[in-house]
XYZ file of C-alpha atoms in Angstrom:
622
model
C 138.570 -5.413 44.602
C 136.223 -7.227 46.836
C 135.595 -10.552 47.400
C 133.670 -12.934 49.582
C 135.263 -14.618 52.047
C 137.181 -12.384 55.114
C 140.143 -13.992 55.300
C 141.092 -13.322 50.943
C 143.761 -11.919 49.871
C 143.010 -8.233 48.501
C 143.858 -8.252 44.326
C 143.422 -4.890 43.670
C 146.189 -4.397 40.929
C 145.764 -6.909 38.110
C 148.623 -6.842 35.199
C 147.770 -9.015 32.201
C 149.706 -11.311 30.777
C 148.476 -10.916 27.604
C 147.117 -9.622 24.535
C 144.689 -8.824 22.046
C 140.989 -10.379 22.859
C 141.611 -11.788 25.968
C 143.346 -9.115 27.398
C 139.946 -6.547 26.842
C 137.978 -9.253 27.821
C 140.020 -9.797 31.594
C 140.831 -5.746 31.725
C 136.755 -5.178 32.070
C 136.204 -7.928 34.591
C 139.126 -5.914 36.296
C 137.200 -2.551 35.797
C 133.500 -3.969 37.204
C 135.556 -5.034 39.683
C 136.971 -1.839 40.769
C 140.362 -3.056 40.082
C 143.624 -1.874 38.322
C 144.313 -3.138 35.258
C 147.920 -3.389 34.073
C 149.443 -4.305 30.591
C 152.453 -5.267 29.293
C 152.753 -4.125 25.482
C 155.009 -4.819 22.329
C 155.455 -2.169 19.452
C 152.648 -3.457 17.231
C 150.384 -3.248 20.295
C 150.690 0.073 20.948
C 147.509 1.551 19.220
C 145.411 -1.928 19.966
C 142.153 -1.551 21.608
C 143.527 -3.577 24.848
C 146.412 -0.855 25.233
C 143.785 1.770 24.909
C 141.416 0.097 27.345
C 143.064 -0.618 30.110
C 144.423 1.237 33.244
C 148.079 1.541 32.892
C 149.858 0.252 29.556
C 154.146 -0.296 29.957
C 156.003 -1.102 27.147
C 158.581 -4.127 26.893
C 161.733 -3.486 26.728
C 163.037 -3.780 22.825
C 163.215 -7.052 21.192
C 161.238 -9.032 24.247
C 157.820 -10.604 23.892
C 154.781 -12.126 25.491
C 156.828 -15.129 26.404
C 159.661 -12.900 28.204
C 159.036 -14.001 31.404
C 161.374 -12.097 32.968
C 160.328 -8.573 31.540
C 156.863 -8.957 32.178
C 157.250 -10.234 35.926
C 159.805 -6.932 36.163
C 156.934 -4.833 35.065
C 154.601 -6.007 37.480
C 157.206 -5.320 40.434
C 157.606 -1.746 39.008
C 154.368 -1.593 38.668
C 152.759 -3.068 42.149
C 150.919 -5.635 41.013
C 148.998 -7.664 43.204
C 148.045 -10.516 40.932
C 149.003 -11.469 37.560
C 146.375 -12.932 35.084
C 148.319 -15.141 32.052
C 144.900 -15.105 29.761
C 145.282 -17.987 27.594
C 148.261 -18.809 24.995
C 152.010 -17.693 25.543
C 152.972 -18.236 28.879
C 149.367 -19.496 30.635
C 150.529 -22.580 31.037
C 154.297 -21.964 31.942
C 154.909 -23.828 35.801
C 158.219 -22.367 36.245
C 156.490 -18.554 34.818
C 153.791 -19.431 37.575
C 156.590 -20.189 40.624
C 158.285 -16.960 39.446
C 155.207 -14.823 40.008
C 154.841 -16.301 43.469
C 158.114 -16.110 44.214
C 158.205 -12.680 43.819
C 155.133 -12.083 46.173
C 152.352 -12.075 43.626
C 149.258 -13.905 43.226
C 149.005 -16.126 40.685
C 145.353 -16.355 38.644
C 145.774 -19.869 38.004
C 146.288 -23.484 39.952
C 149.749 -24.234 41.518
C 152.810 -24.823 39.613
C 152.569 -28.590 40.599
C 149.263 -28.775 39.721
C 150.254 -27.562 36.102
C 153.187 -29.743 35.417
C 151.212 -32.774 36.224
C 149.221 -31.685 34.051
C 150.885 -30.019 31.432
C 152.438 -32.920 30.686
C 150.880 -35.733 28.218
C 152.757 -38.976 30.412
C 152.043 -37.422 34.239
C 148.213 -36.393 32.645
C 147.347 -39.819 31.609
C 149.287 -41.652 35.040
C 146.798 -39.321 36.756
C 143.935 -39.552 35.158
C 144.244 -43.964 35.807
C 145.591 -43.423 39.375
C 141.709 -41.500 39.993
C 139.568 -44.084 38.361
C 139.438 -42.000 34.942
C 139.885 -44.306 32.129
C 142.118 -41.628 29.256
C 141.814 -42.553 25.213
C 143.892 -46.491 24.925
C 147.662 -45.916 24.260
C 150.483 -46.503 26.443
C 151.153 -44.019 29.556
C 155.562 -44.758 28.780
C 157.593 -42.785 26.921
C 157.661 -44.519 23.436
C 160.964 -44.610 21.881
C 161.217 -47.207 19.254
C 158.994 -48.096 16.288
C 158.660 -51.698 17.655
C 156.335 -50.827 20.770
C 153.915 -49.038 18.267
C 153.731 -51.992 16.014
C 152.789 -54.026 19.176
C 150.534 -51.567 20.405
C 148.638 -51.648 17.096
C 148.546 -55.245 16.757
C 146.430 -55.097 20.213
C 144.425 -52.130 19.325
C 144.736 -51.527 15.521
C 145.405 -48.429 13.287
C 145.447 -45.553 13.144
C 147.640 -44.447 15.833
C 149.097 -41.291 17.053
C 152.504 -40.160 18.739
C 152.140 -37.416 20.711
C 155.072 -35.221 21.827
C 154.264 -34.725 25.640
C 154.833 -31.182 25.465
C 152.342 -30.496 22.374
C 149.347 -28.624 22.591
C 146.410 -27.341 20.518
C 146.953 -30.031 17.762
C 150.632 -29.325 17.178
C 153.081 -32.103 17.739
C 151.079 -34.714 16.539
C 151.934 -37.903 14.283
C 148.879 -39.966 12.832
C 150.260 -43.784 11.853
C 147.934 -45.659 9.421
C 150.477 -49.203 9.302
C 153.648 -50.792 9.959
C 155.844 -49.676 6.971
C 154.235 -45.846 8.218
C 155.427 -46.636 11.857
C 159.320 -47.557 10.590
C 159.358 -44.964 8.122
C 158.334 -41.665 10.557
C 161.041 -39.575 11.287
C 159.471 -39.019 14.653
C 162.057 -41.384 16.706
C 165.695 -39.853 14.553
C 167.659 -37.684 16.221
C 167.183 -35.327 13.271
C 163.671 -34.695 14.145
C 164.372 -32.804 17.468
C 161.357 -33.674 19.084
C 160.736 -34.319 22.718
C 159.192 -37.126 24.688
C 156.617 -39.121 22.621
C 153.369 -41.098 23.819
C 151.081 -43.226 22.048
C 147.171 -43.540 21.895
C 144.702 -45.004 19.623
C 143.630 -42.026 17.422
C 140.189 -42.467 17.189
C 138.469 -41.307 14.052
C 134.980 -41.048 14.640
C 133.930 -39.147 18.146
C 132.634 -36.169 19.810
C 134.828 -33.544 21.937
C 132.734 -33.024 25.119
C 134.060 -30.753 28.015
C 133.630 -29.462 31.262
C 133.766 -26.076 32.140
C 134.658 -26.925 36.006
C 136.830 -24.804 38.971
C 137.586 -25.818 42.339
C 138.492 -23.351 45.466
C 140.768 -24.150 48.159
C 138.345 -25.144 50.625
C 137.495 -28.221 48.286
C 134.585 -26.836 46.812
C 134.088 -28.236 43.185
C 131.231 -27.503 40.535
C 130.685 -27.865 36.482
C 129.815 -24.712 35.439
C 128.656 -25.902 32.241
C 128.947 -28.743 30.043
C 130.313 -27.906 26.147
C 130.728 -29.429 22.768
C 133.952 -28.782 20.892
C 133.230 -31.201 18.270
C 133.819 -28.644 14.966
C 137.618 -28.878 14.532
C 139.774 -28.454 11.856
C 143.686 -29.448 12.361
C 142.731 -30.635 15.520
C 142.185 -27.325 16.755
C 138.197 -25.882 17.612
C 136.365 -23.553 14.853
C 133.082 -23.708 16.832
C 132.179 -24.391 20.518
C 128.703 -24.611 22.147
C 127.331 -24.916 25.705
C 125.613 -27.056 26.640
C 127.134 -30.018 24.741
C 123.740 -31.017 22.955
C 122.046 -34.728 23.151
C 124.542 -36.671 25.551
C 123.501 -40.087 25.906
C 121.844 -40.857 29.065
C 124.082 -41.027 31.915
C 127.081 -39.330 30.332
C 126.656 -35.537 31.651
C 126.844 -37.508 35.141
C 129.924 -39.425 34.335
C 131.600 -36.356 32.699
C 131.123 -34.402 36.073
C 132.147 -37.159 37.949
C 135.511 -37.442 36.064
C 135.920 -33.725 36.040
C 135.975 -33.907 40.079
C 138.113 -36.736 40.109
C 140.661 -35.153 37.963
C 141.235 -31.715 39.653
C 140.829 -33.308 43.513
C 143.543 -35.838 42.306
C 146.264 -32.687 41.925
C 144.581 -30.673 44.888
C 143.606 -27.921 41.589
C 142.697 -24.850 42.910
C 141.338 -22.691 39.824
C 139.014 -22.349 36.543
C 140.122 -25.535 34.336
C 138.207 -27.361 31.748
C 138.286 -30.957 31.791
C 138.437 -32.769 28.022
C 137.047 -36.266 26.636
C 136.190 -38.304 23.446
C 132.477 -39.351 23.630
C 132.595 -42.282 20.811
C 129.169 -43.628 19.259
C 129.591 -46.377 21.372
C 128.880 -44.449 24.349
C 132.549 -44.657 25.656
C 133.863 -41.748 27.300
C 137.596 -41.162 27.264
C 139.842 -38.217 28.810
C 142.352 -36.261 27.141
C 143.739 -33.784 28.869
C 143.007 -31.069 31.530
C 143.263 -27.191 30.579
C 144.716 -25.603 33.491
C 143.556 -21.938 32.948
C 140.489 -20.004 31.214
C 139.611 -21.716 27.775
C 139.085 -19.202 24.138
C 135.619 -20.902 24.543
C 134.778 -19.898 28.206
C 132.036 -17.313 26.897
C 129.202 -19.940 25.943
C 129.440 -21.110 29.317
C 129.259 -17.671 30.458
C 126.371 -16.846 28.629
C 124.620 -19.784 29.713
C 124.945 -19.304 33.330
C 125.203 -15.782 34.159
C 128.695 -16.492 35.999
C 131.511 -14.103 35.079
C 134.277 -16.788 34.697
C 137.083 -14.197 35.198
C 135.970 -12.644 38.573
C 135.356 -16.676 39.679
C 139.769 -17.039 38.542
C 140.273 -14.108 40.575
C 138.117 -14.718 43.617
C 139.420 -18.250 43.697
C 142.785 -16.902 43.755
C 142.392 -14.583 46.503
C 141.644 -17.200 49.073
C 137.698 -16.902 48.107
C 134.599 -19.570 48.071
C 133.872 -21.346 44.326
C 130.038 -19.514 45.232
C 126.569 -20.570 43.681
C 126.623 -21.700 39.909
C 123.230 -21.449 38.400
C 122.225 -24.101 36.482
C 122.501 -23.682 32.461
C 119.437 -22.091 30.846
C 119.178 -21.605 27.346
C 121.894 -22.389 24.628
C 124.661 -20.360 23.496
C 127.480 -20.841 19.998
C 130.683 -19.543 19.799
C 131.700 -18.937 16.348
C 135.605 -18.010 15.832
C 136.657 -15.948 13.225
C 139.810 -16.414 11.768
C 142.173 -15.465 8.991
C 141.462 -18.712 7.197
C 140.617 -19.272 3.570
C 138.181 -21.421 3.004
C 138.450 -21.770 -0.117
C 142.197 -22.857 -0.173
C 141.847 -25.691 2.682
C 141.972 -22.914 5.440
C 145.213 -21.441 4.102
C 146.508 -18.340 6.153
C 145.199 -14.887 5.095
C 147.218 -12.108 6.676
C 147.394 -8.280 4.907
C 144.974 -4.991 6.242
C 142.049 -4.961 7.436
C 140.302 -2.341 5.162
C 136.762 -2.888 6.245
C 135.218 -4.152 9.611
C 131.767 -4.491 10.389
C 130.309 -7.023 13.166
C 127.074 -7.969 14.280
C 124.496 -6.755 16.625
C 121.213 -7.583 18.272
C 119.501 -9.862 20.703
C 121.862 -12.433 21.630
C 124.935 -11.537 19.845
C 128.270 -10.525 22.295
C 131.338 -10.199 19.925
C 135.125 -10.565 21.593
C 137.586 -9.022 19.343
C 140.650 -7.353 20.028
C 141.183 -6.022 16.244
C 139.593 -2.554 14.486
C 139.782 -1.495 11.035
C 142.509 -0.549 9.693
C 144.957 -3.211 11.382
C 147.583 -5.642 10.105
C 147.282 -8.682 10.326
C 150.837 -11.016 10.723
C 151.506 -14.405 10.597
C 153.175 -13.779 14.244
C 150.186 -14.521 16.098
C 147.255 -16.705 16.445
C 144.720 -16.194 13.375
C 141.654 -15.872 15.244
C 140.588 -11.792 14.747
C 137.337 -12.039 17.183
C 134.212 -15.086 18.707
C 130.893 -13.901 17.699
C 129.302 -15.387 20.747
C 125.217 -16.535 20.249
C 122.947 -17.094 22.477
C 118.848 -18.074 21.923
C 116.230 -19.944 24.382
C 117.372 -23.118 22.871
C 119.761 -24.687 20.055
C 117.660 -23.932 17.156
C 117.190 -20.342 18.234
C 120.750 -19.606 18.704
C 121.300 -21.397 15.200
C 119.149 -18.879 13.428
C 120.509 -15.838 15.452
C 124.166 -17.021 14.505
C 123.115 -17.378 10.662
C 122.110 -13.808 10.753
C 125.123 -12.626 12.560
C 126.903 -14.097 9.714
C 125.163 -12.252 6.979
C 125.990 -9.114 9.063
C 129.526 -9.487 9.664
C 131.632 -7.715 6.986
C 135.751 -8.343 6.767
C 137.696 -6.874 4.418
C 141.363 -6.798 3.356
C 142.134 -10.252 4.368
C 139.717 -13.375 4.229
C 138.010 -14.991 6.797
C 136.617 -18.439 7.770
C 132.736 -17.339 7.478
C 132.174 -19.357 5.039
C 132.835 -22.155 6.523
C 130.438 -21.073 9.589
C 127.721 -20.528 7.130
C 128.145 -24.222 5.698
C 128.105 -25.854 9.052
C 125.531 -23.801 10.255
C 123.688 -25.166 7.218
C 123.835 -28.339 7.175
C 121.177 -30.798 8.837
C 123.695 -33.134 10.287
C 124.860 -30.151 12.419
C 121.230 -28.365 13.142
C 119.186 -31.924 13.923
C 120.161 -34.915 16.263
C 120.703 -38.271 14.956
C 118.224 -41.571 14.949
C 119.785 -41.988 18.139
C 119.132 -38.720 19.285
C 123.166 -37.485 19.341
C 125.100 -35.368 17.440
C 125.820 -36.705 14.226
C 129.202 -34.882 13.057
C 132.442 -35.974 14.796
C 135.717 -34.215 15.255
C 136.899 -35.151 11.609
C 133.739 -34.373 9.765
C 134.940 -30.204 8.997
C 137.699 -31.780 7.333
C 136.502 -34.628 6.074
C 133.314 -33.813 4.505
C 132.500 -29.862 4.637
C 136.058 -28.183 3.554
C 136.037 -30.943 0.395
C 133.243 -28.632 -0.653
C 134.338 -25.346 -0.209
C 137.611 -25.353 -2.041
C 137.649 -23.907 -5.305
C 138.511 -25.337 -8.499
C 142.611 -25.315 -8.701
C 142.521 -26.635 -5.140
C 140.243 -29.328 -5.018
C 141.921 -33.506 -4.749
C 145.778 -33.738 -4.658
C 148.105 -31.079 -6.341
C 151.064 -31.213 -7.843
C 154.754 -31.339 -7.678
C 156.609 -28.317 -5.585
C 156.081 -24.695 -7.812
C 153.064 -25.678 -9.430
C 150.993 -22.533 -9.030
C 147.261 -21.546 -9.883
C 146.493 -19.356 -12.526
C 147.552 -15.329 -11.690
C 143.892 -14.352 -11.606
C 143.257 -16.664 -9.325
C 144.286 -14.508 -6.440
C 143.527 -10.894 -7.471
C 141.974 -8.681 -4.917
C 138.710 -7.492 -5.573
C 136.536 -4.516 -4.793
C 132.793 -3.948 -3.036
C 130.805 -1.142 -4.699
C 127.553 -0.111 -4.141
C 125.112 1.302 -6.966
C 121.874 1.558 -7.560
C 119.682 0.628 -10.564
C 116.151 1.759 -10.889
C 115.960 2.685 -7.340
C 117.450 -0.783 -6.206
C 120.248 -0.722 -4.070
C 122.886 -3.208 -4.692
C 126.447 -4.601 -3.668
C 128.886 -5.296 -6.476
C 132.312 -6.980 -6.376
C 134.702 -7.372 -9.003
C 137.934 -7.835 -9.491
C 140.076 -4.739 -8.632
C 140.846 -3.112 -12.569
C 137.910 -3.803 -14.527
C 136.106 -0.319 -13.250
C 139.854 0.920 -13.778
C 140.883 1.260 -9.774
C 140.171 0.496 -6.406
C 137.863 1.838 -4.215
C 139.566 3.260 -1.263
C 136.023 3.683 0.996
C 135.493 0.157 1.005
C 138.535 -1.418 0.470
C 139.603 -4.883 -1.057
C 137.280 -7.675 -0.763
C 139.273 -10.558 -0.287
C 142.911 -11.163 -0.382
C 143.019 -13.952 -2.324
C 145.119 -16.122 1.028
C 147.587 -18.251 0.429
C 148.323 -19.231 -3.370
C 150.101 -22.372 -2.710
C 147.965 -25.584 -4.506
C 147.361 -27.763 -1.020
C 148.086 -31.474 -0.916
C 146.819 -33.675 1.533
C 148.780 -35.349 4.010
C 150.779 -38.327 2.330
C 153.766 -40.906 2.253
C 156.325 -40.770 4.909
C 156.334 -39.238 8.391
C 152.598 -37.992 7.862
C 151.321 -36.140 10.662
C 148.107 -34.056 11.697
C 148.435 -30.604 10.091
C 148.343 -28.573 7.135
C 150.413 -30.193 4.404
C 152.392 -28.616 1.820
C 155.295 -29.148 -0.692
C 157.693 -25.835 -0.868
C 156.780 -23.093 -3.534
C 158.892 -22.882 -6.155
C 162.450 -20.730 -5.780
C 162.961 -17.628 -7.567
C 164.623 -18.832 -10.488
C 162.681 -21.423 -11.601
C 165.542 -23.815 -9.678
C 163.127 -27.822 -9.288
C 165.696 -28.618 -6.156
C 165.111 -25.578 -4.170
C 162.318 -26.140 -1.784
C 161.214 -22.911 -0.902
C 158.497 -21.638 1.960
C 155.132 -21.189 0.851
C 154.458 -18.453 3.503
C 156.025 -16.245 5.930
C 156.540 -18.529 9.193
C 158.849 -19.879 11.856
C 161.269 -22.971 11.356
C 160.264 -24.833 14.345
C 161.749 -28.315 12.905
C 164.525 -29.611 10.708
C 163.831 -33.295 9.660
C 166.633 -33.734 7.265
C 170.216 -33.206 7.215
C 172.439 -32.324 4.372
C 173.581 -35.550 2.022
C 170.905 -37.720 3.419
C 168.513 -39.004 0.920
C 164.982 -38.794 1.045
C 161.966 -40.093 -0.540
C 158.895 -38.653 -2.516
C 156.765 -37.588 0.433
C 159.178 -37.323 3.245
C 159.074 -34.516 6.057
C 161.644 -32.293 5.516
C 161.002 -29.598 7.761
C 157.990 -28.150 9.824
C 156.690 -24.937 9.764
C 154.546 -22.727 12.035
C 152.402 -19.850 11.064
C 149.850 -18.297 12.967
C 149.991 -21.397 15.718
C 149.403 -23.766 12.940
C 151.817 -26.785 12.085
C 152.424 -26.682 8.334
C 154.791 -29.864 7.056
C 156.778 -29.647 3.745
C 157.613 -32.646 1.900
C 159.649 -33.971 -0.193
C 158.198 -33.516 -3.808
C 160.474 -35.955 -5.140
C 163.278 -38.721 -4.507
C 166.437 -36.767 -4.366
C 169.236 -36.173 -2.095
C 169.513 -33.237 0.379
C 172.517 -31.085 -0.788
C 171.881 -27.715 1.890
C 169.883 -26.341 4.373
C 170.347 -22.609 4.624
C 167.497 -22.089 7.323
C 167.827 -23.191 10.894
C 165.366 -23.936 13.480
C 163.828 -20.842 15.483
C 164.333 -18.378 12.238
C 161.084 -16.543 10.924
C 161.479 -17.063 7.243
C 159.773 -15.504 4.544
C 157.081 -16.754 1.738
C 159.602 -17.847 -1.285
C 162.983 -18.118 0.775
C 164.761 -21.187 0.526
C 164.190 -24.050 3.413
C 166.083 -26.996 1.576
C 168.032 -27.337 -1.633
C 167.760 -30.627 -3.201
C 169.787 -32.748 -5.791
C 168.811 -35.355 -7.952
C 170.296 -38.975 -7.280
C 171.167 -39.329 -10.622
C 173.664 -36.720 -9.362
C 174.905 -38.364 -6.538
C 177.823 -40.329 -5.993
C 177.957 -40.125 -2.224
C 177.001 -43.245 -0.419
C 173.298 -43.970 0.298
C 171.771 -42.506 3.492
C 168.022 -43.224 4.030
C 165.546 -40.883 5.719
């Protein structure tokens, strides 16, 4: 593999650290290169596209994963890897993973190890950011340990806040504070909670996220590839990404590449990174945090530019020049697609994909690392592909993504397209405001366009734990196409009525999650998906039981203690999403037969509760 400076490093054998989407997408960088490409691979993987794709596929040993460090960095000995590319997710952003691959005389595709702990971490970030000039969001760059200092901080600033745990990421770990007697009543500073180090900022409800696609070589070359808007969020995690970030206010592109410099020449970055800030109505600009490897929304930037943002990682890590980066021309949407229901607050969808059709035409690049017929798990991340869409300007690549829509066809589990169609919809997305910005912020998905999507049984604040919609409510239905008096139409109905199901075309939607959502409420509220537990085989009111297949990642509780209506018991995650249950009553905790780490399945037990009525024991508050 060839690059352009004489004294690079040769990366001819690449092994990716990865999976799925990204993998296929570095693996044909690799290949235009004239490079190896090398993948690591679990069981489930072994039929996937990327395992077909690329060079030279080696299993992991049995029971390891895409976070085994050690397994995968054994491969690439055995293998002769020259370089190792993490992709994004897993172990991208792992320092010590990094040292370990240089250590054992590989190239890393990524900055230095110290550049990513500074980094990585929330309190180092922010000391950073002030130490080169770059104001971050208002909070307090300390560890916060004690429900006092947020109280004071709010006084100064005012609610709502948000504690961070430094080693979050991608909206998880997150704690939204609206007033005092929410401050002394989080769990987030007991023991109990088992969460790391906590920050504090202002969370600021109404703004834009603006980024910079930006790298920097090791000769001190630095350039913005592209400017983007990440504004469309939902769980404070990105739906829909575009490049260039439409209608800044004068003077802010400058400021934002300014910054962006700042930030990497402050930890000597040498790499692809992408540089993120709040842009409020005001016209303030604040930094959040730096993204020290390729972003899931690198394509737009790609598209508008002509650069290949994986051979720029790889050139940069062989000792290469940064190069020429055209100017942006034209404007490109990334639209991801993932196994959310709309309909049900963006509930997980997981089950078979039965049918699988994606768009095509001028402007249209789809990354997807799925194919009919495959499962889809609550292990991974839900996003199934980006349909990427690019026009001459904004309101061409708005139509062209509007008709990639009405061409893409997913069946077996549901999908978030809906919600794409909406936004893509609605004038406060397509047209700029009296003040010539962008009129939606980063709450607006949530706050305004999901309201609208959510059917029926869903809709304002449910119940009590075990209250469940209606059985109909989530049957699977069938496509069918017939035609009457020459017209050719698509039917679907619910899977019985024509007495079976039509194999050929499969189910049309899985119905998601049937869990009645509530929204976030009462003690310890954070940012996520909230949820009560679904009721217990049985019919038992004190057994709080999982409302989907996921991973305990917190216990909040601990047996005897007693909680209130609307406390966190424990947190869930499925499919890289936080989901909280809470108490659905006052009661006292009488067992806990899950523990943190353990997958658990939809209906089994997290917490069994008593009533106080009950209880005798002494009083011990949440």
């Amino acid at each position: 593999m060839s690059v352009d400076a004489s004294h690079a490093r040769p990366l001819n054998r690449i092994l990716i650290a990865n999976r799925g989407e990204i993998a296929l997408r570095v693996a044909r960088t690799v290949r235009d290169l004239g490079g190896t490409s090398i993948l690591p691979y679990t069981p489930e993987d072994l039929m996937s596209p990327a395992a077909e794709l690329v060079d030279e596929a080696h299993a992991l040993p049995e029971g390891s994963g895409y976070t085994d460090a050690a397994a995968i960095i054994d491969i690439a000995r055995r293998t002769g890897a020259d370089a190792v590319h993490p992709g994004y997710g897993f172990l991208s952003e792992d320092a010590d993973f990094a040292q370990a691959v240089a250590d054992a005389g590989m190239t890393w595709v990524g900055p230095s190890p110290a550049a990513m702990r500074t980094l990585g971490d929330k309190l180092s970030a922010r000391a950073a950011a002030v130490t080169s000039g770059v104001e971050p969001v208002p909070g307090i760059t300390d560890a916060v340990t004690d429900p006092d200092s947020v109280i004071t901080f709010a006084a100064a600033h005012g609610y709502p806040v948000a504690l961070k745990r430094t080693d979050g990421g991608g909206g998880r770990g997150i704690t939204v504070l609206g007033d005092d007697d929410a401050v002394r009543a989080t769990p987030a500073f007991d023991s109990a909670a088992g969460v790391g180090t906590l920050i504090l900022e202002k969370f600021v409800t109404a703004a834009r996220h603006v980024e910079t696609q930006c790298a920097r070589d090791c000769h001190g070359d630095f350039a913005v590839v592209s400017t983007r808007d990440c504004t469309l969020q939902r769980r404070n995690q990105k739906l829909l990404e575009e490049a260039p970030a439409p209608w800044l206010p004068e003077g802010i592109e400058d400021k934002l590449h300014e910054a962006s410099r700042r930030l990497l020449e402050a930890v000597d970055y040498v790499g692809v990174a992408t540089c993120e800030f709040l842009l409020t109505p005001a016209g303030e600009l604040w930094f959040l945090e730096v993204n020290p490897r390729l972003q899931v929304e690198h394509c737009v930037s790609e598209e508008v530019t002509g650069v290949d943002l994986v051979e720029m990682q790889l050139r940069i890590a062989a000792g290469g020049h940064l190069g020429t980066v055209p100017a942006p021309r034209g404007h490109s949407l990334e639209l991801r697609i993932t196994c959310e229901d709309p309909a049900q607050g963006l509930a997980p969808s997981t089950g078979t994909i039965t049918r699988l059709r994606w768009p095509a035409g001028p402007g249209i690049r789809i990354e997807s690392g799925v194919v009919e017929g495959d499962t889809v798990t609550p292990t991974f991340d839900p996003m199934l592909a980006k349909i990427v869409v690019t026009g001459a300007d904004r309101d061409q690549a708005i139509r062209r993504a509007r008709r990639a829509l009405r061409e893409t066809v997913v069946e077996g589990v549901t999908v978030c397209t809906s919600l794409h169609a909406q936004v893509l919809g609605r004038e406060e997305f397509t047209t700029p405001g009296a003040d010539s910005q962008l009129n939606v912020t980063t709450r607006w998905l949530e706050d305004d366009v999901l309201p609208q999507l959510r059917t029926p049984q869903n809709a304002g604040t449910a119940g009590t734990a075990g209250e469940q919609p209606p059985a109909d409510d989530h049957r699977t239905r069938s496509t069918y196409v017939v035609e009457i008096n020459g017209h050719r139409l698509q039917v679907t109905v619910p899977d019985g009525i024509l007495g079976g199901h039509n194999r050929r075309l499969g189910a049309g939607y899985a119905g998601g999650s049937n869990l009645a959502q509530q929204p976030l409420r009462g003690r310890g509220t954070g940012r996520g998906r909230a949820a009560t537990g679904a009721s217990a085989q049985g019919g038992d009111p004190g057994a709080i039981a999982a409302p989907m297949q996921a991973i305990v990642t917190r216990i909040c509780v601990s047996p005897g203690q007693r909680v209130h209506e609307g406390d966190l018991l424990v947190v869930l995650e499925s499919m890289k999403m936080e989901n909280y249950v809470h108490a659905p009553m006052d009661a006292t905790v009488a067992d806990i037969p899950v523990s943190a780490g353990r997958t658990v399945s939809a209906g089994e037990i997290l917490v069994r509760m008593r009533d106080i009525r009950d209880d005798s024991q002494p009083e011990q508050e949440a």
